[in-house]
């Protein structure tokens, strides 16, 4: 089974401030990704394409199953909905199981 991890910053790419509440961002993510785990309390340090570095609250989203192609589509959709410059996607093979 594949384990996909998305790291999503919460600052708007244009204003460099959090424009969407964490609760609203979680609702948006759950509608796009479906069953997943969302971890709060992370901080991301990210250098924008224009060279500006931000330290922002971020969410870690873990999704088990599905193809990398499918999860990549989710990330592209979330980029638009959450107005992000990028979303980090990590996919690994996992020996996990649902019991």
Coordinates of N, CA, C and O in Angstrom, one line a residue:
X1 N 0.9 -1.2 0.0 CA 0.0 0.0 0.0 C 0.9 1.2 0.0 O 2.0 1.2 0.6
X2 N 0.4 2.3 -0.7 CA 1.2 3.5 -0.7 C 0.7 4.5 0.4 O -0.5 4.5 0.7
X3 N 1.6 5.2 1.0 CA 1.3 6.2 2.0 C 1.8 7.5 1.4 O 2.9 7.7 1.0
X4 N 0.8 8.5 1.3 CA 1.1 9.8 0.7 C 1.0 10.8 1.8 O 0.1 10.8 2.6
X5 N 2.0 11.7 1.9 CA 2.0 12.8 2.8 C 2.1 14.1 2.1 O 3.0 14.3 1.2
X6 N 1.1 15.0 2.4 CA 1.1 16.3 1.8 C 1.4 17.3 2.9 O 0.8 17.2 4.0
X7 N 2.3 18.2 2.7 CA 2.6 19.3 3.6 C 2.1 20.6 3.0 O 2.5 20.9 1.9
X8 N 1.1 21.2 3.6 CA 0.4 22.3 3.1 C 0.5 23.5 4.0 O 0.0 23.5 5.1
X9 N 1.2 24.6 3.5 CA 1.3 25.8 4.3 C -0.1 26.5 4.3 O -0.9 26.3 3.4
X10 N -0.3 27.4 5.3 CA -1.6 28.0 5.4 C -1.6 29.5 5.0 O -2.6 30.2 5.1
X11 N -0.4 30.0 4.6 CA -0.3 31.4 4.2 C -0.7 31.5 2.7 O -0.3 30.7 1.9
X12 N -1.5 32.5 2.4 CA -1.9 32.8 1.0 C -0.7 33.2 0.2 O 0.2 34.0 0.7
X13 N -0.5 32.7 -1.0 CA 0.7 32.9 -1.8 C 0.8 34.4 -2.2 O 1.9 34.9 -2.5
X14 N -0.3 35.1 -2.2 CA -0.2 36.5 -2.6 C -0.1 37.5 -1.5 O 0.7 38.5 -1.6
X15 N -0.8 37.2 -0.4 CA -0.8 38.2 0.7 C 0.3 37.8 1.8 O 0.6 38.6 2.7
X16 N 0.7 36.5 1.8 CA 1.7 36.0 2.8 C 1.1 36.1 4.2 O 1.9 36.2 5.1
X17 N -0.2 36.0 4.3 CA -0.9 35.9 5.5 C -1.9 34.7 5.5 O -2.3 34.3 4.4
X18 N -2.4 34.3 6.6 CA -3.4 33.2 6.6 C -4.7 33.8 6.4 O -5.3 34.5 7.2
X19 N -5.3 33.6 5.2 CA -6.6 34.1 4.8 C -7.7 33.2 5.0 O -8.9 33.6 5.1
X20 N -7.4 31.9 5.0 CA -8.4 30.8 5.3 C -8.1 30.2 6.6 O -7.0 29.8 6.9
X21 N -9.1 30.1 7.5 CA -8.9 29.6 8.8 C -8.5 28.1 8.7 O -8.7 27.4 7.7
X22 N -7.8 27.7 9.7 CA -7.3 26.3 9.8 C -8.5 25.3 9.7 O -8.5 24.3 8.9
X23 N -9.6 25.6 10.4 CA -10.8 24.8 10.3 C -11.4 24.7 8.9 O -11.7 23.6 8.4
X24 N -11.4 25.8 8.2 CA -11.9 25.9 6.8 C -11.0 25.1 5.9 O -11.5 24.4 5.0
X25 N -9.7 25.3 6.1 CA -8.7 24.5 5.3 C -8.9 23.0 5.5 O -8.9 22.3 4.5
X26 N -9.1 22.6 6.7 CA -9.4 21.2 6.9 C -10.6 20.7 6.2 O -10.6 19.6 5.7
X27 N -11.7 21.5 6.2 CA -12.9 21.1 5.5 C -12.6 21.0 4.0 O -13.1 20.0 3.4
X28 N -11.9 21.9 3.5 CA -11.6 21.9 2.0 C -10.8 20.6 1.7 O -11.0 19.9 0.8
X29 N -9.7 20.3 2.5 CA -8.9 19.2 2.3 C -9.7 17.9 2.4 O -9.6 17.0 1.6
X30 N -10.6 17.8 3.4 CA -11.4 16.6 3.6 C -12.3 16.3 2.4 O -12.6 15.2 2.0
X31 N -12.9 17.4 1.8 CA -13.7 17.3 0.6 C -12.9 16.8 -0.6 O -13.4 16.0 -1.4
X32 N -11.7 17.2 -0.7 CA -10.9 16.9 -1.9 C -10.3 15.5 -1.7 O -10.3 14.6 -2.6
X33 N -9.7 15.2 -0.5 CA -8.9 14.0 -0.3 C -9.7 12.9 0.2 O -9.4 11.7 -0.1
X34 N -10.7 13.2 1.0 CA -11.5 12.1 1.5 C -10.9 11.6 2.8 O -10.3 12.4 3.6
X35 N -10.9 10.3 3.1 CA -10.4 9.7 4.3 C -8.9 10.0 4.4 O -8.1 9.7 3.4
X36 N -8.5 10.6 5.5 CA -7.1 11.0 5.7 C -6.9 11.3 7.2 O -7.9 11.4 7.9
X37 N -5.7 11.6 7.5 CA -5.3 12.1 8.8 C -4.7 13.5 8.6 O -3.9 13.7 7.7
X38 N -5.2 14.5 9.4 CA -4.7 15.9 9.2 C -4.1 16.2 10.6 O -4.7 16.2 11.6
X39 N -2.8 16.5 10.5 CA -2.0 16.9 11.8 C -1.8 18.5 11.8 O -1.4 19.0 10.8
X40 N -2.2 19.1 12.9 CA -2.0 20.5 13.1 C -0.8 20.8 13.9 O -0.2 19.8 14.5
X41 N -0.4 22.0 14.0 CA 0.7 22.4 14.9 C 2.1 22.5 14.3 O 3.1 22.7 14.9
X42 N 2.1 22.2 13.0 CA 3.4 22.2 12.3 C 3.7 23.6 11.8 O 2.8 24.5 11.6
X43 N 5.0 23.9 11.7 CA 5.4 25.2 11.1 C 6.3 24.9 9.9 O 7.2 24.0 10.0
X44 N 6.1 25.5 8.8 CA 6.9 25.3 7.6 C 7.8 26.6 7.4 O 7.3 27.7 7.5
X45 N 9.0 26.4 6.9 CA 9.8 27.5 6.5 C 10.0 27.3 5.0 O 10.5 26.2 4.5
X46 N 9.5 28.2 4.2 CA 9.4 28.1 2.8 C 10.0 29.4 2.1 O 9.6 30.5 2.5
X47 N 10.8 29.2 1.1 CA 11.3 30.3 0.3 C 10.5 30.4 -1.0 O 10.5 29.4 -1.8
X48 N 9.7 31.4 -1.2 CA 8.9 31.6 -2.3 C 9.7 31.8 -3.6 O 10.9 32.0 -3.5
X49 N 9.1 31.6 -4.7 CA 9.8 31.8 -6.0 C 10.5 33.1 -6.1 O 11.5 33.3 -6.8
X50 N 9.9 34.1 -5.5 CA 10.5 35.5 -5.6 C 11.6 35.8 -4.6 O 12.1 36.9 -4.4
X51 N 11.9 34.7 -3.8 CA 13.0 34.8 -2.8 C 12.6 35.2 -1.4 O 13.4 35.2 -0.5
X52 N 11.3 35.5 -1.2 CA 10.9 35.9 0.1 C 10.7 34.6 0.9 O 10.1 33.6 0.5
X53 N 11.2 34.6 2.2 CA 11.1 33.4 3.0 C 10.0 33.6 4.0 O 9.9 34.7 4.6
X54 N 9.1 32.7 4.2 CA 8.1 32.8 5.2 C 8.2 31.6 6.2 O 8.6 30.5 5.9
X55 N 7.7 31.9 7.4 CA 7.6 30.9 8.4 C 6.1 30.8 8.7 O 5.5 31.8 9.2
X56 N 5.4 29.7 8.3 CA 4.0 29.7 8.3 C 3.4 28.4 9.0 O 4.1 27.4 9.0
X57 N 2.2 28.6 9.6 CA 1.6 27.3 10.1 C 1.3 26.4 8.9 O 1.0 26.9 7.8
X58 N 1.4 25.1 9.1 CA 1.1 24.2 8.0 C 0.4 23.0 8.6 O 0.5 22.7 9.8
X59 N -0.2 22.3 7.6 CA -0.9 21.0 8.0 C -0.2 19.9 7.3 O 0.3 20.0 6.1
X60 N -0.1 18.8 8.0 CA 0.4 17.5 7.4 C -0.8 16.6 7.1 O -1.5 16.3 8.1
X61 N -1.0 16.2 5.9 CA -2.1 15.4 5.5 C -1.6 14.0 5.1 O -0.7 13.9 4.2
X62 N -2.0 13.0 5.7 CA -1.6 11.6 5.4 C -2.7 10.8 4.8 O -3.8 10.8 5.4
X63 N -2.5 10.3 3.7 CA -3.5 9.5 3.0 C -2.9 8.1 2.6 O -1.9 8.0 2.0
X64 N -3.6 7.1 3.0 CA -3.2 5.7 2.7 C -4.0 5.2 1.5 O -5.2 5.4 1.4
X65 N -3.3 4.6 0.6 CA -4.0 4.0 -0.6 C -4.0 5.1 -1.7 O -3.7 6.2 -1.5
X66 N -4.5 4.6 -2.9 CA -4.6 5.5 -4.0 C -3.3 5.6 -4.7 O -2.2 5.3 -4.2
X67 N -3.3 6.0 -6.0 CA -2.1 6.1 -6.8 C -1.5 7.5 -6.6 O -2.1 8.4 -6.2
X68 N -0.2 7.5 -6.9 CA 0.5 8.8 -6.8 C -0.1 9.8 -7.8 O -0.2 11.0 -7.5
X69 N -0.5 9.3 -8.9 CA -1.2 10.2 -9.9 C -2.4 10.8 -9.3 O -2.7 12.0 -9.5
X70 N -3.2 10.0 -8.7 CA -4.5 10.5 -8.1 C -4.2 11.5 -7.0 O -4.8 12.6 -6.9
X71 N -3.2 11.3 -6.1 CA -2.9 12.2 -5.0 C -2.3 13.5 -5.6 O -2.6 14.6 -5.1
X72 N -1.5 13.4 -6.6 CA -1.0 14.6 -7.3 C -2.1 15.5 -7.8 O -2.0 16.7 -7.7
X73 N -3.1 14.9 -8.3 CA -4.3 15.6 -8.8 C -5.0 16.4 -7.6 O -5.4 17.5 -7.7
X74 N -5.1 15.7 -6.5 CA -5.6 16.3 -5.2 C -4.7 17.5 -4.9 O -5.3 18.6 -4.5
X75 N -3.4 17.3 -4.9 CA -2.5 18.4 -4.5 C -2.7 19.6 -5.5 O -2.7 20.8 -5.0
X76 N -2.8 19.4 -6.8 CA -3.0 20.4 -7.7 C -4.4 21.2 -7.5 O -4.4 22.4 -7.5
X77 N -5.4 20.4 -7.1 CA -6.7 21.0 -6.8 C -6.6 21.9 -5.5 O -7.1 23.0 -5.4
X78 N -5.9 21.3 -4.5 CA -5.7 22.0 -3.2 C -4.9 23.3 -3.4 O -5.1 24.3 -2.7
X79 N -3.9 23.3 -4.3 CA -3.1 24.5 -4.6 C -4.0 25.6 -5.0 O -3.8 26.7 -4.5
X80 N -5.0 25.3 -5.8 CA -5.9 26.3 -6.3 C -6.8 26.8 -5.2 O -7.0 28.0 -5.0
X81 N -7.5 25.8 -4.6 CA -8.5 26.2 -3.6 C -7.9 26.9 -2.4 O -8.6 27.7 -1.8
X82 N -6.7 26.6 -2.0 CA -6.0 27.2 -0.8 C -5.1 28.3 -1.2 O -4.4 28.9 -0.4
X83 N -5.0 28.6 -2.5 CA -4.1 29.7 -3.1 C -2.6 29.5 -2.6 O -2.1 30.4 -2.0
X84 N -2.1 28.3 -2.9 CA -0.7 28.0 -2.5 C 0.2 28.0 -3.7 O -0.2 27.7 -4.8
X85 N 1.5 28.4 -3.5 CA 2.5 28.4 -4.6 C 2.9 26.9 -4.9 O 3.1 26.6 -6.0
X86 N 2.9 26.1 -3.8 CA 3.3 24.7 -4.0 C 2.8 23.9 -2.8 O 2.6 24.5 -1.7
X87 N 2.7 22.6 -3.0 CA 2.4 21.7 -1.9 C 3.4 20.6 -2.0 O 3.6 20.0 -3.1
X88 N 4.0 20.2 -0.9 CA 5.0 19.1 -0.9 C 4.2 17.8 -0.8 O 3.4 17.6 0.0
X89 N 4.6 16.9 -1.7 CA 4.0 15.5 -1.7 C 5.2 14.5 -1.6 O 6.1 14.5 -2.3
X90 N 5.0 13.6 -0.6 CA 5.9 12.5 -0.4 C 5.1 11.2 -0.5 O 4.1 11.1 0.2
X91 N 5.6 10.3 -1.3 CA 4.9 9.0 -1.4 C 5.9 7.9 -1.2 O 7.0 7.9 -1.7
X92 N 5.5 7.0 -0.2 CA 6.4 5.8 0.1 C 5.5 4.6 0.1 O 4.3 4.6 0.4
X93 N 6.2 3.5 -0.1 CA 5.5 2.2 0.1 C 5.5 1.9 1.5 O 6.4 2.0 2.2
X94 N 4.3 1.5 2.0 CA 4.1 1.2 3.5 C 3.6 -0.2 3.7 O 2.9 -0.7 2.9
X95 N 4.0 -0.8 4.8 CA 3.5 -2.1 5.2 C 2.3 -2.0 6.1 O 2.0 -2.9 6.9
X96 N 1.6 -0.8 6.1 CA 0.5 -0.6 7.0 C -0.7 -1.3 6.5 O -0.8 -1.8 5.4
X97 N -1.6 -1.5 7.5 CA -2.9 -2.1 7.2 C -4.0 -1.6 8.1 O -3.7 -1.1 9.2
X98 N -5.2 -1.6 7.6 CA -6.3 -1.2 8.4 C -6.9 -2.4 9.1 O -7.2 -3.4 8.5
X99 N -6.9 -2.3 10.5 CA -7.3 -3.5 11.3 C -8.7 -3.2 11.9 O -8.9 -2.2 12.5

